[in-house]
CSV table of C-alpha atoms in Angstrom, one decimal:
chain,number,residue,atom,x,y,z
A,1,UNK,CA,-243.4,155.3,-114.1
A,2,UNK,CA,-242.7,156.4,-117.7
A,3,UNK,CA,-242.9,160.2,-118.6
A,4,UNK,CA,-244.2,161.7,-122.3
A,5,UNK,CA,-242.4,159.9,-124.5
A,6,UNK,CA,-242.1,161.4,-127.7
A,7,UNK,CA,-240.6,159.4,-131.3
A,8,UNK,CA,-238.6,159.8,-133.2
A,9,UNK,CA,-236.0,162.4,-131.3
A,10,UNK,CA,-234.5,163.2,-134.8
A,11,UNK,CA,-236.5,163.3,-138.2
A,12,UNK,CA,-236.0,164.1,-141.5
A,13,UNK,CA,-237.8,164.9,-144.2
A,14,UNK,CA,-237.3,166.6,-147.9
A,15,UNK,CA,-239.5,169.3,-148.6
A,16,UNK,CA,-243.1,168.1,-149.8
A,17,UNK,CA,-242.5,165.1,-147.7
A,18,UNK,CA,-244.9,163.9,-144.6
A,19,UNK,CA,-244.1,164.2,-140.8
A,20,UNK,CA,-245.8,162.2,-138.4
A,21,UNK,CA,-244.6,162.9,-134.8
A,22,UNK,CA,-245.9,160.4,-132.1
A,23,UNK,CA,-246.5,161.3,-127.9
A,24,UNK,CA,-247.4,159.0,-125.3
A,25,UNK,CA,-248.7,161.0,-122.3
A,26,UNK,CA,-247.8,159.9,-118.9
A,27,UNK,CA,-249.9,157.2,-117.9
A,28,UNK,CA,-253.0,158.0,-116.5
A,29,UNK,CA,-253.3,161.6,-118.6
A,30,UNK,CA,-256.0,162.5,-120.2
A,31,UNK,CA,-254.4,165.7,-121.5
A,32,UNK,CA,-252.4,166.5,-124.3
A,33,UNK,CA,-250.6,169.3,-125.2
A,34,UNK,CA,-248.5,170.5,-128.5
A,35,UNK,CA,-245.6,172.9,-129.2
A,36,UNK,CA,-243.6,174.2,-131.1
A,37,UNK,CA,-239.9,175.9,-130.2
A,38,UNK,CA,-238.2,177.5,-133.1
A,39,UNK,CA,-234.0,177.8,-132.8
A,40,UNK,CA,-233.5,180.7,-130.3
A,41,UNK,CA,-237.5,181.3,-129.3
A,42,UNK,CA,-240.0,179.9,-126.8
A,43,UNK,CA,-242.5,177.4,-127.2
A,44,UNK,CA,-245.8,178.6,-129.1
A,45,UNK,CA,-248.9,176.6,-128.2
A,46,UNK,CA,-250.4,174.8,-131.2
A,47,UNK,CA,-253.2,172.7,-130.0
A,48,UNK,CA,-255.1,171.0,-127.1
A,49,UNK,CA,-256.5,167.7,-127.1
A,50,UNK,CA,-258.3,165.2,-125.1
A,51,UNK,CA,-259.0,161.7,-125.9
A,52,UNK,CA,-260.6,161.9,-129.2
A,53,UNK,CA,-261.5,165.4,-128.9
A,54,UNK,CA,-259.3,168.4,-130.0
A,55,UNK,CA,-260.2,171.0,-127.2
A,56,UNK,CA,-258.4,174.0,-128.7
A,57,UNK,CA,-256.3,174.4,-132.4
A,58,UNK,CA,-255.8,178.1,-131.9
A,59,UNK,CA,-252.1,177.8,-132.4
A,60,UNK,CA,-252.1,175.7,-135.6
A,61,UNK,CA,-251.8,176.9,-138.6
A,62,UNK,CA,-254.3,176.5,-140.7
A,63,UNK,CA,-253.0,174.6,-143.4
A,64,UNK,CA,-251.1,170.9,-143.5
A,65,UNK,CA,-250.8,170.6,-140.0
A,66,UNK,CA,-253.2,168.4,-138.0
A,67,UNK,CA,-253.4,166.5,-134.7
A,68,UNK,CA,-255.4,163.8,-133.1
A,69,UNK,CA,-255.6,161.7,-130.1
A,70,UNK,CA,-256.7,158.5,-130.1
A,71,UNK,CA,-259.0,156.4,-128.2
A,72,UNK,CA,-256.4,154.0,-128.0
A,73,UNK,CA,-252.8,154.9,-128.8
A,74,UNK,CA,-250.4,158.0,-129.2
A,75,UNK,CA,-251.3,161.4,-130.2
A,76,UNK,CA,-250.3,162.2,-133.5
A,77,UNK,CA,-249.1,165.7,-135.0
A,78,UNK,CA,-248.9,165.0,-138.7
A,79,UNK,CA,-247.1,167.8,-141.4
A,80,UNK,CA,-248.0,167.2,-144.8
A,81,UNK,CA,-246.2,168.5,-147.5
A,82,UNK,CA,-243.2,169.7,-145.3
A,83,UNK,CA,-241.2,173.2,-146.1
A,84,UNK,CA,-238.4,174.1,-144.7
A,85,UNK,CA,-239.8,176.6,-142.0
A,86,UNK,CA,-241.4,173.7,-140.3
A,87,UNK,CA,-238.2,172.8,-138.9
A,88,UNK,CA,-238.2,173.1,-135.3
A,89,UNK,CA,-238.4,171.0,-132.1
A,90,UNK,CA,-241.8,170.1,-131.6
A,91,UNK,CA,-242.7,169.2,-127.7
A,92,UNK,CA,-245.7,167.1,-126.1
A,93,UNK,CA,-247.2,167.8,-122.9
A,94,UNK,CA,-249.2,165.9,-120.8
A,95,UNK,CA,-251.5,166.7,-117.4
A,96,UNK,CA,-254.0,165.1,-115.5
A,97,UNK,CA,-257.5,166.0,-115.7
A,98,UNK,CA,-257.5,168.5,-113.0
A,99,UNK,CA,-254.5,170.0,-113.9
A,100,UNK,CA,-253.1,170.9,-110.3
A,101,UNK,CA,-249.9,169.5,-110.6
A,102,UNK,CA,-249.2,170.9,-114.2
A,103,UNK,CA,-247.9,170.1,-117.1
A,104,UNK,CA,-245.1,167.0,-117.8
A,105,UNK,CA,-242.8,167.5,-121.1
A,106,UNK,CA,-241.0,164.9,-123.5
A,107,UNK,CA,-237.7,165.2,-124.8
A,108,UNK,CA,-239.3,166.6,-128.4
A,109,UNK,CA,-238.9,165.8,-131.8
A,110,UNK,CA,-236.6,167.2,-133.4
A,111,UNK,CA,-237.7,168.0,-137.1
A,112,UNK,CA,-235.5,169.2,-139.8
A,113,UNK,CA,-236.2,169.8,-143.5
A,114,UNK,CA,-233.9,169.7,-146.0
B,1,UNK,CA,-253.7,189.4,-127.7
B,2,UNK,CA,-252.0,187.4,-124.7
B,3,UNK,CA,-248.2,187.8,-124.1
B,4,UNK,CA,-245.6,187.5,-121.9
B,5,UNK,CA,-242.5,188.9,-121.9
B,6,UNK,CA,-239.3,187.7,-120.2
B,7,UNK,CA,-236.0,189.2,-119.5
B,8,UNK,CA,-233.2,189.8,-119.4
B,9,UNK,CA,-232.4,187.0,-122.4
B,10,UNK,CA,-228.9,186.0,-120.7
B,11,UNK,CA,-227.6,186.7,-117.3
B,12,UNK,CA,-224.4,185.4,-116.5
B,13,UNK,CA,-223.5,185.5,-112.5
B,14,UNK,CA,-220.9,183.9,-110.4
B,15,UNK,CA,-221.1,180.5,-108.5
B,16,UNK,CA,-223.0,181.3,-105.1
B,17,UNK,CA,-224.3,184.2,-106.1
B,18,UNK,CA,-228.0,184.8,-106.7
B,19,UNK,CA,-230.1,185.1,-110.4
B,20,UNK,CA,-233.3,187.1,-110.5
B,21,UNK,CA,-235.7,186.9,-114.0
B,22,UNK,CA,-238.9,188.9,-114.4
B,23,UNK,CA,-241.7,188.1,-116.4
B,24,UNK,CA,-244.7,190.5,-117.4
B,25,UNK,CA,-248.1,189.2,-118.9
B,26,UNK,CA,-250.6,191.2,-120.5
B,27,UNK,CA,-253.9,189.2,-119.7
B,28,UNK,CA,-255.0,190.0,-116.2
B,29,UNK,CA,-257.3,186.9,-116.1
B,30,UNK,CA,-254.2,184.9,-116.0
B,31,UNK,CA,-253.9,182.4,-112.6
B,32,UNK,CA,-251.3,180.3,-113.2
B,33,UNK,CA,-248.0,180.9,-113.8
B,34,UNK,CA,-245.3,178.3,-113.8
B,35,UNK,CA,-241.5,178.2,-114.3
B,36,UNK,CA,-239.4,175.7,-116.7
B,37,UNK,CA,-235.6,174.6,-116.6
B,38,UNK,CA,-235.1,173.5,-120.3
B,39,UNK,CA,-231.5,172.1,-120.6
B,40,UNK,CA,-229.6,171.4,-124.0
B,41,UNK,CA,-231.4,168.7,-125.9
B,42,UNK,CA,-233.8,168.2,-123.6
B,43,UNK,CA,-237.8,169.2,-122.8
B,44,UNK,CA,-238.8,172.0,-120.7
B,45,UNK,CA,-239.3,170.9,-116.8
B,46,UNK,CA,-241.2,172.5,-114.5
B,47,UNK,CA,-239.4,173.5,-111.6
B,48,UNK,CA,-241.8,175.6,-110.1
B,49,UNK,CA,-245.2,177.4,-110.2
B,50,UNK,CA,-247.5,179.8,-108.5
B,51,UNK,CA,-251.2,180.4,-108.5
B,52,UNK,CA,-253.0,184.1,-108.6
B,53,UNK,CA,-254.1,183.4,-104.4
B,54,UNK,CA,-250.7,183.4,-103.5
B,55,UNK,CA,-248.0,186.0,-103.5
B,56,UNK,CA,-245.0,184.0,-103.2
B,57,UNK,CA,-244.0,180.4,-103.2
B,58,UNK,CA,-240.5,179.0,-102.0
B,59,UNK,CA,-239.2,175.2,-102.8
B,60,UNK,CA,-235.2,175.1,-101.5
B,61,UNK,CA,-233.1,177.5,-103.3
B,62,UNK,CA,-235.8,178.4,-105.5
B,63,UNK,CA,-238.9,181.4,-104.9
B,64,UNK,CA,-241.6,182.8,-107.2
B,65,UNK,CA,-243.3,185.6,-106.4
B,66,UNK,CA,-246.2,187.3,-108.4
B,67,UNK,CA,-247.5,190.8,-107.9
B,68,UNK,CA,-251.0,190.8,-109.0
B,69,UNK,CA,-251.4,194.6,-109.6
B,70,UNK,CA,-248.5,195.1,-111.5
B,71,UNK,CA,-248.7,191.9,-113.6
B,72,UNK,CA,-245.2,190.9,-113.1
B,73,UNK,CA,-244.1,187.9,-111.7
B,74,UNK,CA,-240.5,186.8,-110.7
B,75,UNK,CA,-238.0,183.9,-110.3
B,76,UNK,CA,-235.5,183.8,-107.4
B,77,UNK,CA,-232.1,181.7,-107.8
B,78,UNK,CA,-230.3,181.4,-104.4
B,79,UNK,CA,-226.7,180.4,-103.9
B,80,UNK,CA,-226.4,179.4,-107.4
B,81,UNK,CA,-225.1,176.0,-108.8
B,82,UNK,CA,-222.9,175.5,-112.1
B,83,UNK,CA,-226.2,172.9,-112.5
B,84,UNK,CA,-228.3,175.6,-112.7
B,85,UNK,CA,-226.9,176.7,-116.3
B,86,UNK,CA,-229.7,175.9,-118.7
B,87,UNK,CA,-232.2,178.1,-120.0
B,88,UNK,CA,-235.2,179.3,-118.2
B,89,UNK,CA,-238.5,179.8,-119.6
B,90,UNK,CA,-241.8,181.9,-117.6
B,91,UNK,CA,-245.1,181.2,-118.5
B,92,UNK,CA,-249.0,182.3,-117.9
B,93,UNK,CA,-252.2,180.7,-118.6
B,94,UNK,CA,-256.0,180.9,-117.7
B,95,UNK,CA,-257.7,178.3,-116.2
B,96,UNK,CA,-260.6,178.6,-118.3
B,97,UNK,CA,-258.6,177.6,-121.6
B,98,UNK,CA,-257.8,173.9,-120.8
B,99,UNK,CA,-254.2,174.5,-119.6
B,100,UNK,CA,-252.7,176.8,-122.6
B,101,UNK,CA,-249.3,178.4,-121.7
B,102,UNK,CA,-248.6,181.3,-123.0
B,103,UNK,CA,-244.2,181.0,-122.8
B,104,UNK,CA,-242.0,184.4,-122.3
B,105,UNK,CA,-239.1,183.9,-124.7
B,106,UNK,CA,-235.9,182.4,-122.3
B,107,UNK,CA,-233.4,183.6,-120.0
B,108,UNK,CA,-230.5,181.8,-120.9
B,109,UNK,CA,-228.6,181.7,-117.1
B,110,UNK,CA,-224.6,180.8,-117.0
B,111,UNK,CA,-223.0,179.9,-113.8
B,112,UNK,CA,-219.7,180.5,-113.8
B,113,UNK,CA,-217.6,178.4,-111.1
């Protein structure tokens, strides 16, 4: 009865590098959710998907950042060409199609640029 | 645009006594609105919600109550815990955008024993 597992905890990456942050939603979900918390903030909503459909990429900005969720496997947020202000923790969230019982977290990633 | 804002940013209060936080959203078709316990190093985890057809909810030690009208909505800490130290985060969303929460910005709580 796993939760959202997120990998790696800790990653890092030199500027211009790639990130590629991985989230297993709780089994059975068919939701998933991405955000970001930067030191000393709340968590800003970056993007909604479901199975092989992103639902909503309000919160993503609009360059080097991009998401996807497989029909088979993790969800993926990937950052290319990483600066320094992408470091942050970076959170997963899963829920169940109707939603009721809201949404599940993982630990995060952890992402710092150097 | 939607917001939420959350305060106070740090209350401090003494073991057995009770912590209040307040939350105010701008976007009245908000109608769900839970409440996250996000500990050092660790995700948020919900720890209690409330939906727009209810006034106030209850779960042990812990109470939400939303007033509609004013578009304020509050979480109730009874006979507090030194556990209860972490960092709490409101939220609001609208059903009819998939689940997005829109986060206030923390209330970091200290329990002192």
């Amino acid at each position: 009865n796993a939760g959202v597992m997120q990998n790696p905890r800790h990653l890092v990456r030199r500027r211009g590098q790639e990130a590629r942050l991985r989230c297993s939603p709780v089994k059975g979900h068919s939701h998933v959710y991405w955000y970001r918390q930067l030191p000393e903030e709340g968590l800003k909503f970056m993007v909604y998907l479901q199975k092989e459909n992103i639902i909503d990429e309000s919160g993503m900005p609009k360059e080097r950042f991009s998401a996807e969720f497989p029909k088979e496997g993790p969800s993926i947020l990937r950052i290319q060409q990483v600066v320094r202000g992408d470091s942050a923790a970076y959170f997963c969230a899963s829920s169940p199609q109707d939603r009721r019982f809201g949404y599940t977290f993982g630990s995060g990633t952890r992402l710092t640029v150097v | 645009g939607e917001n939420v804002e959350q305060h106070p940013s740090t209350l401090s209060v003494q073991e057995g006594d009770s912590a209040v936080i307040k939350c105010t959203y701008s976007d009245s078709a908000s109608n769900y609105f839970p409440w996250y316990k996000q500990e050092l190093g660790k995700g948020p985890q919900l720890i209690i919600d409330i939906r727009s057809n209810v006034g106030e909810k209850k779960d042990q030690r812990i109470a939400v109550t939303l007033n509609k009208t004013a578009k304020h909505f509050s979480l109730h800490i009874t006979e507090t815990q030194p556990e209860d130290s972490a960092v709490y985060f409101c939220a609001a969303s609208k059903g009819n955008q998939g689940g997005k929460l829109i986060f206030g910005q923390g209330t970091e709580l200290s329990v002192k024993p």
